Amino acid sequence: KTVEVYPAPFTKFGVGNVCMNDATQFLDSSISAVNWNWSFGDGNTSVVTNPVHVFGKDTIYSVQLVTKNVFGCTDTSRKQVTIHSLPVANFGQDARCFVDSVHFTDLSLVNAPYTVNSWSWNLGDGNLSGTQNPVHSYNNPDTNYNVSLVVTTDFGCKDTFTDFIRVLPGPLADFSYGKICIPDTSSFIDESK
């Protein structure tokens, strides 16, 4: 009797390490595969060749791909996929009167061992800043400005926080007084606004 031995497929896939909640693209580079069974390590699966999956937790997942060829032979490949933490962007500010500068304070957080190493501010009036804690003067009093901060970690994960500030107009000092004659007293009237 003649016995036929069929070759197994060669299973291989690529994936980059990604940030939590980003779409992760898996790229199949298997040889002779006609069927794909993916297990992403978080309870989700797929049967498409190059799936996209979103991981909702920052941890390490064991991803497995089982392929089958036209002869029904199978092969398996596994990889550890690291999902990196997202930063949480936040800032404070000391909105002041029109004549004062506004001091912004970065209050962003990220889980160790990551660090925030990039700040991108849109100060709401067409001005931008790349410093961690910018100081800025606004030109229009009694105006709301939408200020946004994008922070990026050393791995490249990003988050955005937007808040509005209102720069208040300063007071306008003024007074009036009556006719002053010596030795009479005169009254002064505060007319500040």
Short mmCIF file of N, CA and C in Angstrom, two decimals:
data_model
loop_
_atom_site.label_atom_id
_atom_site.label_comp_id
_atom_site.label_asym_id
_atom_site.label_seq_id
_atom_site.Cartn_x
_atom_site.Cartn_y
_atom_site.Cartn_z
N LYS A 1 0.84 -1.18 0.00
CA LYS A 1 0.00 0.00 0.00
C LYS A 1 0.88 1.24 0.00
N THR A 2 0.37 2.24 -0.66
CA THR A 2 1.07 3.52 -0.71
C THR A 2 0.51 4.43 0.37
N VAL A 3 1.42 4.97 1.12
CA VAL A 3 1.01 5.90 2.19
C VAL A 3 1.44 7.30 1.78
N GLU A 4 0.49 8.21 1.77
CA GLU A 4 0.83 9.59 1.45
C GLU A 4 1.02 10.39 2.73
N VAL A 5 2.12 11.10 2.80
CA VAL A 5 2.40 11.97 3.94
C VAL A 5 2.32 13.41 3.44
N TYR A 6 1.47 14.19 4.08
CA TYR A 6 1.26 15.57 3.66
C TYR A 6 2.05 16.53 4.55
N PRO A 7 2.53 17.59 3.98
CA PRO A 7 3.27 18.56 4.80
C PRO A 7 2.30 19.38 5.66
N ALA A 8 2.77 19.74 6.84
CA ALA A 8 1.99 20.61 7.71
C ALA A 8 2.21 22.05 7.26
N PRO A 9 1.26 22.91 7.56
CA PRO A 9 1.51 24.33 7.27
C PRO A 9 2.58 24.86 8.23
N PHE A 10 3.17 25.96 7.87
CA PHE A 10 4.12 26.63 8.75
C PHE A 10 3.42 27.87 9.28
N THR A 11 3.18 27.90 10.59
CA THR A 11 2.39 28.98 11.18
C THR A 11 3.31 30.04 11.76
N LYS A 12 3.05 31.27 11.36
CA LYS A 12 3.85 32.39 11.86
C LYS A 12 2.99 33.66 11.75
N PHE A 13 3.11 34.56 12.74
CA PHE A 13 2.40 35.83 12.66
C PHE A 13 3.22 36.91 13.34
N GLY A 14 2.91 38.15 12.99
CA GLY A 14 3.59 39.30 13.56
C GLY A 14 2.60 40.24 14.19
N VAL A 15 3.07 40.89 15.24
CA VAL A 15 2.26 41.89 15.92
C VAL A 15 3.22 42.80 16.68
N GLY A 16 2.91 44.07 16.71
CA GLY A 16 3.70 44.99 17.51
C GLY A 16 3.09 45.15 18.89
N ASN A 17 3.89 45.57 19.83
CA ASN A 17 3.34 45.89 21.15
C ASN A 17 2.58 47.19 21.04
N VAL A 18 1.43 47.25 21.67
CA VAL A 18 0.54 48.39 21.48
C VAL A 18 0.03 48.95 22.80
N CYS A 19 -0.65 50.06 22.70
CA CYS A 19 -1.25 50.72 23.86
C CYS A 19 -2.65 50.17 24.11
N MET A 20 -3.05 50.19 25.37
CA MET A 20 -4.38 49.74 25.75
C MET A 20 -5.44 50.53 24.97
N ASN A 21 -6.49 49.85 24.56
CA ASN A 21 -7.63 50.40 23.82
C ASN A 21 -7.31 50.81 22.39
N ASP A 22 -6.08 50.57 21.92
CA ASP A 22 -5.75 50.79 20.50
C ASP A 22 -6.08 49.53 19.71
N ALA A 23 -6.37 49.69 18.43
CA ALA A 23 -6.61 48.54 17.56
C ALA A 23 -5.27 47.86 17.27
N THR A 24 -5.18 46.58 17.59
CA THR A 24 -3.97 45.80 17.38
C THR A 24 -4.13 45.00 16.09
N GLN A 25 -3.25 45.23 15.14
CA GLN A 25 -3.30 44.52 13.86
C GLN A 25 -2.39 43.30 13.92
N PHE A 26 -2.96 42.13 13.68
CA PHE A 26 -2.18 40.89 13.60
C PHE A 26 -1.96 40.57 12.13
N LEU A 27 -0.73 40.25 11.78
CA LEU A 27 -0.38 39.97 10.38
C LEU A 27 0.09 38.53 10.24
N ASP A 28 -0.69 37.75 9.51
CA ASP A 28 -0.35 36.34 9.28
C ASP A 28 0.73 36.24 8.21
N SER A 29 1.76 35.45 8.49
CA SER A 29 2.79 35.17 7.47
C SER A 29 3.01 33.67 7.37
N SER A 30 1.94 32.91 7.64
CA SER A 30 2.02 31.46 7.58
C SER A 30 2.17 30.99 6.13
N ILE A 31 2.70 29.80 5.97
CA ILE A 31 2.88 29.18 4.65
C ILE A 31 1.90 28.02 4.52
N SER A 32 1.18 27.97 3.42
CA SER A 32 0.24 26.90 3.05
C SER A 32 -1.02 26.86 3.91
N ALA A 33 -1.34 27.93 4.60
CA ALA A 33 -2.54 27.93 5.45
C ALA A 33 -3.77 28.32 4.62
N VAL A 34 -4.89 27.64 4.92
CA VAL A 34 -6.17 28.00 4.31
C VAL A 34 -7.25 28.23 5.37
N ASN A 35 -6.87 28.02 6.64
CA ASN A 35 -7.82 28.17 7.73
C ASN A 35 -7.05 28.74 8.93
N TRP A 36 -7.65 29.73 9.62
CA TRP A 36 -6.97 30.41 10.73
C TRP A 36 -7.89 30.42 11.95
N ASN A 37 -7.34 30.06 13.09
CA ASN A 37 -8.07 30.13 14.35
C ASN A 37 -7.20 30.87 15.36
N TRP A 38 -7.61 32.10 15.67
CA TRP A 38 -6.87 32.95 16.59
C TRP A 38 -7.51 32.89 17.96
N SER A 39 -6.68 32.89 19.00
CA SER A 39 -7.13 33.05 20.37
C SER A 39 -6.28 34.17 20.98
N PHE A 40 -6.91 35.26 21.42
CA PHE A 40 -6.18 36.45 21.83
C PHE A 40 -5.78 36.46 23.31
N GLY A 41 -6.14 35.43 24.05
CA GLY A 41 -5.72 35.35 25.44
C GLY A 41 -6.61 36.11 26.41
N ASP A 42 -7.64 36.75 25.89
CA ASP A 42 -8.58 37.49 26.76
C ASP A 42 -10.00 36.95 26.61
N GLY A 43 -10.10 35.73 26.05
CA GLY A 43 -11.42 35.13 25.84
C GLY A 43 -12.00 35.38 24.47
N ASN A 44 -11.38 36.23 23.66
CA ASN A 44 -11.88 36.53 22.32
C ASN A 44 -11.10 35.74 21.27
N THR A 45 -11.79 35.43 20.16
CA THR A 45 -11.20 34.65 19.08
C THR A 45 -11.54 35.27 17.74
N SER A 46 -10.88 34.77 16.69
CA SER A 46 -11.17 35.22 15.33
C SER A 46 -10.78 34.12 14.36
N VAL A 47 -11.41 34.12 13.17
CA VAL A 47 -11.07 33.15 12.13
C VAL A 47 -10.64 33.84 10.83
N VAL A 48 -10.41 35.16 10.89
CA VAL A 48 -9.95 35.86 9.68
C VAL A 48 -8.43 35.79 9.60
N THR A 49 -7.91 36.04 8.41
CA THR A 49 -6.47 35.92 8.18
C THR A 49 -5.65 36.93 8.97
N ASN A 50 -6.00 38.19 8.89
CA ASN A 50 -5.27 39.27 9.55
C ASN A 50 -6.23 40.07 10.43
N PRO A 51 -6.56 39.56 11.61
CA PRO A 51 -7.56 40.23 12.44
C PRO A 51 -7.03 41.50 13.11
N VAL A 52 -7.97 42.33 13.48
CA VAL A 52 -7.71 43.50 14.30
C VAL A 52 -8.44 43.28 15.62
N HIS A 53 -7.73 43.49 16.72
CA HIS A 53 -8.33 43.24 18.03
C HIS A 53 -7.98 44.39 18.98
N VAL A 54 -8.92 44.75 19.85
CA VAL A 54 -8.70 45.79 20.85
C VAL A 54 -8.62 45.12 22.22
N PHE A 55 -7.48 45.31 22.89
CA PHE A 55 -7.30 44.81 24.24
C PHE A 55 -7.67 45.92 25.22
N GLY A 56 -8.49 45.59 26.21
CA GLY A 56 -8.99 46.60 27.14
C GLY A 56 -8.25 46.67 28.45
N LYS A 57 -7.16 45.94 28.59
CA LYS A 57 -6.43 45.93 29.85
C LYS A 57 -4.94 45.96 29.55
N ASP A 58 -4.18 46.67 30.37
CA ASP A 58 -2.74 46.74 30.17
C ASP A 58 -2.05 45.59 30.91
N THR A 59 -1.75 44.55 30.15
CA THR A 59 -1.10 43.37 30.70
C THR A 59 -0.43 42.62 29.55
N ILE A 60 0.07 41.43 29.82
CA ILE A 60 0.68 40.60 28.78
C ILE A 60 -0.30 39.48 28.44
N TYR A 61 -0.61 39.34 27.15
CA TYR A 61 -1.52 38.31 26.68
C TYR A 61 -0.75 37.26 25.89
N SER A 62 -1.14 36.01 26.05
CA SER A 62 -0.57 34.93 25.25
C SER A 62 -1.51 34.70 24.06
N VAL A 63 -1.07 35.13 22.89
CA VAL A 63 -1.89 35.03 21.67
C VAL A 63 -1.46 33.77 20.92
N GLN A 64 -2.46 33.03 20.46
CA GLN A 64 -2.19 31.77 19.75
C GLN A 64 -2.88 31.77 18.39
N LEU A 65 -2.17 31.26 17.39
CA LEU A 65 -2.74 31.06 16.04
C LEU A 65 -2.55 29.60 15.65
N VAL A 66 -3.66 28.94 15.31
CA VAL A 66 -3.63 27.58 14.78
C VAL A 66 -4.07 27.66 13.33
N THR A 67 -3.21 27.18 12.42
CA THR A 67 -3.57 27.18 11.00
C THR A 67 -3.76 25.74 10.52
N LYS A 68 -4.53 25.63 9.43
CA LYS A 68 -4.77 24.33 8.81
C LYS A 68 -4.54 24.51 7.31
N ASN A 69 -3.97 23.48 6.67
CA ASN A 69 -3.77 23.55 5.22
C ASN A 69 -4.84 22.72 4.51
N VAL A 70 -4.75 22.61 3.18
CA VAL A 70 -5.77 21.91 2.40
C VAL A 70 -5.83 20.43 2.71
N PHE A 71 -4.78 19.87 3.30
CA PHE A 71 -4.76 18.45 3.64
C PHE A 71 -5.33 18.18 5.04
N GLY A 72 -5.68 19.25 5.76
CA GLY A 72 -6.21 19.10 7.11
C GLY A 72 -5.13 19.07 8.19
N CYS A 73 -3.88 19.27 7.79
CA CYS A 73 -2.79 19.29 8.76
C CYS A 73 -2.76 20.66 9.46
N THR A 74 -2.37 20.66 10.73
CA THR A 74 -2.37 21.90 11.51
C THR A 74 -0.99 22.22 12.06
N ASP A 75 -0.80 23.48 12.41
CA ASP A 75 0.40 23.95 13.09
C ASP A 75 -0.03 25.10 14.01
N THR A 76 0.74 25.30 15.07
CA THR A 76 0.39 26.31 16.08
C THR A 76 1.58 27.23 16.34
N SER A 77 1.27 28.53 16.52
CA SER A 77 2.29 29.50 16.91
C SER A 77 1.72 30.34 18.05
N ARG A 78 2.58 30.66 19.05
CA ARG A 78 2.17 31.47 20.18
C ARG A 78 3.14 32.62 20.36
N LYS A 79 2.61 33.77 20.79
CA LYS A 79 3.45 34.93 21.10
C LYS A 79 2.89 35.65 22.31
N GLN A 80 3.78 36.24 23.09
CA GLN A 80 3.39 37.11 24.18
C GLN A 80 3.24 38.52 23.62
N VAL A 81 2.09 39.12 23.85
CA VAL A 81 1.82 40.47 23.37
C VAL A 81 1.65 41.39 24.59
N THR A 82 2.49 42.41 24.68
CA THR A 82 2.43 43.35 25.79
C THR A 82 1.54 44.53 25.41
N ILE A 83 0.54 44.79 26.24
CA ILE A 83 -0.34 45.93 26.05
C ILE A 83 0.06 46.97 27.10
N HIS A 84 0.47 48.13 26.64
CA HIS A 84 1.04 49.16 27.50
C HIS A 84 -0.02 50.09 28.08
N SER A 85 0.26 50.60 29.29
CA SER A 85 -0.66 51.50 30.00
C SER A 85 -0.84 52.82 29.29
N LEU A 86 -2.04 53.34 29.41
CA LEU A 86 -2.32 54.69 28.92
C LEU A 86 -2.07 55.70 30.03
N PRO A 87 -1.59 56.87 29.68
CA PRO A 87 -1.52 57.93 30.69
C PRO A 87 -2.92 58.50 30.90
N VAL A 88 -3.09 59.26 31.97
CA VAL A 88 -4.32 59.99 32.21
C VAL A 88 -3.94 61.47 32.22
N ALA A 89 -4.31 62.16 31.15
CA ALA A 89 -3.97 63.58 31.02
C ALA A 89 -4.86 64.41 31.94
N ASN A 90 -4.25 65.44 32.54
CA ASN A 90 -5.00 66.34 33.39
C ASN A 90 -4.13 67.58 33.64
N PHE A 91 -4.76 68.70 33.89
CA PHE A 91 -4.00 69.90 34.25
C PHE A 91 -4.83 70.80 35.15
N GLY A 92 -4.13 71.65 35.84
CA GLY A 92 -4.76 72.70 36.63
C GLY A 92 -4.27 74.03 36.12
N GLN A 93 -4.95 75.09 36.49
CA GLN A 93 -4.54 76.43 36.06
C GLN A 93 -5.04 77.45 37.05
N ASP A 94 -4.35 78.56 37.09
CA ASP A 94 -4.78 79.64 37.98
C ASP A 94 -5.27 80.80 37.13
N ALA A 95 -6.46 80.61 36.53
CA ALA A 95 -7.02 81.65 35.68
C ALA A 95 -7.08 82.95 36.47
N ARG A 96 -6.59 83.99 35.87
CA ARG A 96 -6.48 85.25 36.56
C ARG A 96 -7.16 86.35 35.78
N CYS A 97 -6.88 87.54 36.22
CA CYS A 97 -7.42 88.70 35.52
C CYS A 97 -6.62 88.93 34.24
N PHE A 98 -7.20 89.69 33.37
CA PHE A 98 -6.67 89.93 32.03
C PHE A 98 -5.21 90.36 32.02
N VAL A 99 -4.80 91.16 32.95
CA VAL A 99 -3.43 91.68 32.93
C VAL A 99 -2.41 90.68 33.44
N ASP A 100 -2.84 89.57 34.04
CA ASP A 100 -1.93 88.57 34.58
C ASP A 100 -1.72 87.42 33.60
N SER A 101 -0.61 86.72 33.75
CA SER A 101 -0.36 85.50 32.98
C SER A 101 -1.05 84.33 33.67
N VAL A 102 -1.49 83.36 32.87
CA VAL A 102 -2.09 82.14 33.41
C VAL A 102 -0.99 81.09 33.52
N HIS A 103 -0.88 80.47 34.68
CA HIS A 103 0.10 79.42 34.94
C HIS A 103 -0.63 78.08 34.85
N PHE A 104 -0.22 77.23 33.90
CA PHE A 104 -0.80 75.89 33.75
C PHE A 104 0.10 74.89 34.46
N THR A 105 -0.50 73.91 35.14
CA THR A 105 0.25 72.89 35.86
C THR A 105 -0.18 71.51 35.36
N ASP A 106 0.78 70.75 34.85
CA ASP A 106 0.52 69.38 34.39
C ASP A 106 0.24 68.49 35.61
N LEU A 107 -0.92 67.82 35.61
CA LEU A 107 -1.30 66.91 36.69
C LEU A 107 -1.50 65.48 36.16
N SER A 108 -0.90 65.18 35.01
CA SER A 108 -1.09 63.89 34.35
C SER A 108 -0.43 62.76 35.14
N LEU A 109 -1.01 61.56 35.01
CA LEU A 109 -0.52 60.38 35.71
C LEU A 109 -0.35 59.23 34.73
N VAL A 110 0.54 58.29 35.08
CA VAL A 110 0.69 57.06 34.31
C VAL A 110 1.23 55.99 35.25
N ASN A 111 0.85 54.74 35.01
CA ASN A 111 1.33 53.63 35.83
C ASN A 111 2.82 53.39 35.61
N ALA A 112 3.52 53.03 36.69
CA ALA A 112 4.93 52.63 36.58
C ALA A 112 5.00 51.35 35.76
N PRO A 113 6.00 51.13 34.98
CA PRO A 113 7.28 51.83 34.93
C PRO A 113 7.31 52.94 33.88
N TYR A 114 6.15 53.30 33.35
CA TYR A 114 6.11 54.30 32.28
C TYR A 114 6.22 55.72 32.86
N THR A 115 6.62 56.64 32.01
CA THR A 115 6.66 58.05 32.40
C THR A 115 6.10 58.88 31.25
N VAL A 116 5.53 60.02 31.59
CA VAL A 116 5.11 60.98 30.57
C VAL A 116 6.35 61.76 30.16
N ASN A 117 6.62 61.81 28.86
CA ASN A 117 7.82 62.52 28.42
C ASN A 117 7.55 63.53 27.31
N SER A 118 6.24 63.75 27.01
CA SER A 118 5.92 64.74 25.97
C SER A 118 4.59 65.39 26.31
N TRP A 119 4.56 66.72 26.17
CA TRP A 119 3.36 67.52 26.44
C TRP A 119 3.08 68.38 25.23
N SER A 120 1.84 68.35 24.76
CA SER A 120 1.44 69.16 23.61
C SER A 120 0.19 69.95 24.02
N TRP A 121 0.38 71.25 24.21
CA TRP A 121 -0.70 72.12 24.66
C TRP A 121 -1.27 72.91 23.49
N ASN A 122 -2.60 72.99 23.42
CA ASN A 122 -3.29 73.95 22.56
C ASN A 122 -3.95 74.91 23.53
N LEU A 123 -3.46 76.14 23.57
CA LEU A 123 -3.88 77.09 24.60
C LEU A 123 -5.19 77.80 24.29
N GLY A 124 -5.84 77.42 23.19
CA GLY A 124 -7.20 77.89 22.92
C GLY A 124 -7.30 79.20 22.18
N ASP A 125 -6.17 79.85 21.93
CA ASP A 125 -6.20 81.12 21.21
C ASP A 125 -5.26 81.09 20.00
N GLY A 126 -4.95 79.89 19.53
CA GLY A 126 -4.04 79.74 18.39
C GLY A 126 -2.60 79.52 18.80
N ASN A 127 -2.30 79.65 20.08
CA ASN A 127 -0.94 79.42 20.56
C ASN A 127 -0.78 78.00 21.05
N LEU A 128 0.42 77.45 20.85
CA LEU A 128 0.76 76.08 21.24
C LEU A 128 1.97 76.12 22.16
N SER A 129 2.15 75.05 22.92
CA SER A 129 3.33 74.94 23.78
C SER A 129 3.70 73.48 23.92
N GLY A 130 4.99 73.21 24.05
CA GLY A 130 5.48 71.86 24.27
C GLY A 130 6.15 71.70 25.62
N THR A 131 6.01 72.69 26.49
CA THR A 131 6.60 72.60 27.82
C THR A 131 5.62 71.92 28.77
N GLN A 132 6.14 71.40 29.87
CA GLN A 132 5.28 70.68 30.81
C GLN A 132 4.32 71.62 31.52
N ASN A 133 4.78 72.77 31.95
CA ASN A 133 3.96 73.70 32.72
C ASN A 133 4.06 75.11 32.11
N PRO A 134 3.33 75.37 31.04
CA PRO A 134 3.48 76.67 30.37
C PRO A 134 2.84 77.82 31.15
N VAL A 135 3.32 79.01 30.83
CA VAL A 135 2.75 80.26 31.33
C VAL A 135 2.34 81.05 30.10
N HIS A 136 1.10 81.58 30.10
CA HIS A 136 0.60 82.22 28.89
C HIS A 136 -0.26 83.44 29.24
N SER A 137 -0.16 84.47 28.42
CA SER A 137 -1.00 85.67 28.56
C SER A 137 -2.01 85.69 27.42
N TYR A 138 -3.25 85.99 27.74
CA TYR A 138 -4.32 86.05 26.75
C TYR A 138 -4.63 87.51 26.42
N ASN A 139 -5.10 87.73 25.20
CA ASN A 139 -5.33 89.08 24.70
C ASN A 139 -6.75 89.60 24.88
N ASN A 140 -7.72 88.71 25.08
CA ASN A 140 -9.12 89.15 25.15
C ASN A 140 -9.71 88.83 26.52
N PRO A 141 -10.04 89.86 27.30
CA PRO A 141 -10.64 89.60 28.61
C PRO A 141 -12.08 89.14 28.46
N ASP A 142 -12.57 88.51 29.54
CA ASP A 142 -13.96 88.05 29.62
C ASP A 142 -14.31 87.10 28.48
N THR A 143 -13.37 86.19 28.17
CA THR A 143 -13.53 85.24 27.08
C THR A 143 -13.23 83.84 27.59
N ASN A 144 -14.00 82.84 27.10
CA ASN A 144 -13.72 81.44 27.41
C ASN A 144 -12.72 80.91 26.39
N TYR A 145 -11.71 80.20 26.87
CA TYR A 145 -10.71 79.57 26.00
C TYR A 145 -10.72 78.07 26.28
N ASN A 146 -10.89 77.25 25.23
CA ASN A 146 -10.80 75.80 25.36
C ASN A 146 -9.34 75.41 25.26
N VAL A 147 -8.80 74.91 26.34
CA VAL A 147 -7.39 74.52 26.41
C VAL A 147 -7.32 73.00 26.44
N SER A 148 -6.44 72.42 25.61
CA SER A 148 -6.29 70.97 25.62
C SER A 148 -4.82 70.60 25.80
N LEU A 149 -4.62 69.47 26.45
CA LEU A 149 -3.30 68.91 26.70
C LEU A 149 -3.28 67.47 26.23
N VAL A 150 -2.31 67.15 25.36
CA VAL A 150 -2.07 65.77 24.94
C VAL A 150 -0.75 65.35 25.57
N VAL A 151 -0.79 64.28 26.38
CA VAL A 151 0.44 63.76 26.97
C VAL A 151 0.78 62.42 26.31
N THR A 152 2.09 62.18 26.18
CA THR A 152 2.58 60.95 25.55
C THR A 152 3.60 60.30 26.47
N THR A 153 3.48 58.98 26.63
CA THR A 153 4.43 58.26 27.48
C THR A 153 5.69 57.93 26.70
N ASP A 154 6.67 57.42 27.44
CA ASP A 154 7.93 57.02 26.83
C ASP A 154 7.73 55.88 25.83
N PHE A 155 6.62 55.14 25.91
CA PHE A 155 6.33 54.09 24.93
C PHE A 155 5.54 54.62 23.74
N GLY A 156 4.92 55.79 23.89
CA GLY A 156 4.14 56.36 22.79
C GLY A 156 2.64 56.32 22.99
N CYS A 157 2.18 55.91 24.17
CA CYS A 157 0.74 55.90 24.45
C CYS A 157 0.30 57.32 24.82
N LYS A 158 -0.92 57.71 24.36
CA LYS A 158 -1.37 59.10 24.50
C LYS A 158 -2.73 59.19 25.16
N ASP A 159 -2.97 60.35 25.76
CA ASP A 159 -4.29 60.70 26.27
C ASP A 159 -4.45 62.22 26.16
N THR A 160 -5.71 62.67 26.08
CA THR A 160 -6.01 64.10 25.92
C THR A 160 -6.99 64.54 26.99
N PHE A 161 -6.75 65.74 27.51
CA PHE A 161 -7.69 66.36 28.45
C PHE A 161 -7.96 67.78 27.97
N THR A 162 -9.23 68.17 27.96
CA THR A 162 -9.63 69.50 27.53
C THR A 162 -10.48 70.15 28.61
N ASP A 163 -10.22 71.42 28.87
CA ASP A 163 -11.00 72.18 29.84
C ASP A 163 -11.03 73.62 29.34
N PHE A 164 -11.97 74.41 29.83
CA PHE A 164 -11.99 75.81 29.41
C PHE A 164 -11.56 76.68 30.58
N ILE A 165 -10.96 77.79 30.24
CA ILE A 165 -10.63 78.79 31.25
C ILE A 165 -11.26 80.10 30.84
N ARG A 166 -11.51 80.94 31.81
CA ARG A 166 -12.08 82.26 31.54
C ARG A 166 -11.15 83.29 32.15
N VAL A 167 -10.65 84.18 31.32
CA VAL A 167 -9.78 85.25 31.78
C VAL A 167 -10.68 86.44 32.09
N LEU A 168 -10.68 86.85 33.34
CA LEU A 168 -11.59 87.91 33.78
C LEU A 168 -10.99 89.29 33.51
N PRO A 169 -11.83 90.24 33.17
CA PRO A 169 -11.30 91.59 33.00
C PRO A 169 -10.90 92.15 34.36
N GLY A 170 -9.86 92.94 34.38
CA GLY A 170 -9.43 93.57 35.63
C GLY A 170 -10.34 94.72 35.98
N PRO A 171 -10.30 95.17 37.22
CA PRO A 171 -11.13 96.31 37.61
C PRO A 171 -10.58 97.60 36.99
N LEU A 172 -11.45 98.57 36.83
CA LEU A 172 -11.05 99.87 36.33
C LEU A 172 -11.22 100.86 37.49
N ALA A 173 -10.09 101.29 38.05
CA ALA A 173 -10.14 102.19 39.21
C ALA A 173 -10.49 103.61 38.76
N ASP A 174 -11.41 104.24 39.52
CA ASP A 174 -11.80 105.62 39.22
C ASP A 174 -12.48 106.19 40.46
N PHE A 175 -12.40 107.50 40.57
CA PHE A 175 -13.11 108.17 41.66
C PHE A 175 -13.42 109.61 41.23
N SER A 176 -14.34 110.19 41.96
CA SER A 176 -14.65 111.60 41.74
C SER A 176 -14.64 112.30 43.10
N TYR A 177 -14.53 113.60 43.04
CA TYR A 177 -14.50 114.38 44.29
C TYR A 177 -15.15 115.73 44.04
N GLY A 178 -15.56 116.29 45.11
CA GLY A 178 -16.18 117.61 45.03
C GLY A 178 -15.13 118.71 45.11
N LYS A 179 -15.58 119.93 45.09
CA LYS A 179 -14.71 121.10 45.15
C LYS A 179 -14.01 121.13 46.51
N ILE A 180 -12.70 121.38 46.47
CA ILE A 180 -11.93 121.40 47.70
C ILE A 180 -11.51 122.83 48.00
N CYS A 181 -11.91 123.27 49.17
CA CYS A 181 -11.51 124.60 49.64
C CYS A 181 -10.86 124.44 51.00
N ILE A 182 -9.84 125.21 51.24
CA ILE A 182 -9.18 125.16 52.55
C ILE A 182 -10.03 125.99 53.49
N PRO A 183 -10.30 125.62 54.60
CA PRO A 183 -10.02 124.45 55.41
C PRO A 183 -11.15 123.44 55.36
N ASP A 184 -12.05 123.51 54.40
CA ASP A 184 -13.18 122.59 54.32
C ASP A 184 -12.69 121.17 53.99
N THR A 185 -13.52 120.21 54.28
CA THR A 185 -13.24 118.82 53.88
C THR A 185 -14.04 118.53 52.62
N SER A 186 -13.53 117.58 51.87
CA SER A 186 -14.20 117.18 50.63
C SER A 186 -14.46 115.69 50.68
N SER A 187 -15.43 115.25 49.97
CA SER A 187 -15.70 113.81 49.92
C SER A 187 -15.22 113.24 48.58
N PHE A 188 -14.72 112.03 48.68
CA PHE A 188 -14.26 111.31 47.49
C PHE A 188 -15.26 110.16 47.25
N ILE A 189 -15.64 109.97 45.99
CA ILE A 189 -16.62 108.95 45.66
C ILE A 189 -15.93 107.91 44.76
N ASP A 190 -15.99 106.64 45.21
CA ASP A 190 -15.41 105.53 44.44
C ASP A 190 -16.29 105.25 43.24
N GLU A 191 -15.75 105.34 42.05
CA GLU A 191 -16.48 105.05 40.82
C GLU A 191 -15.79 103.93 40.03
N SER A 192 -15.08 103.07 40.75
CA SER A 192 -14.38 101.94 40.11
C SER A 192 -15.38 100.96 39.53
N LYS A 193 -14.99 100.31 38.44
CA LYS A 193 -15.84 99.31 37.80
C LYS A 193 -15.11 98.00 37.72
#
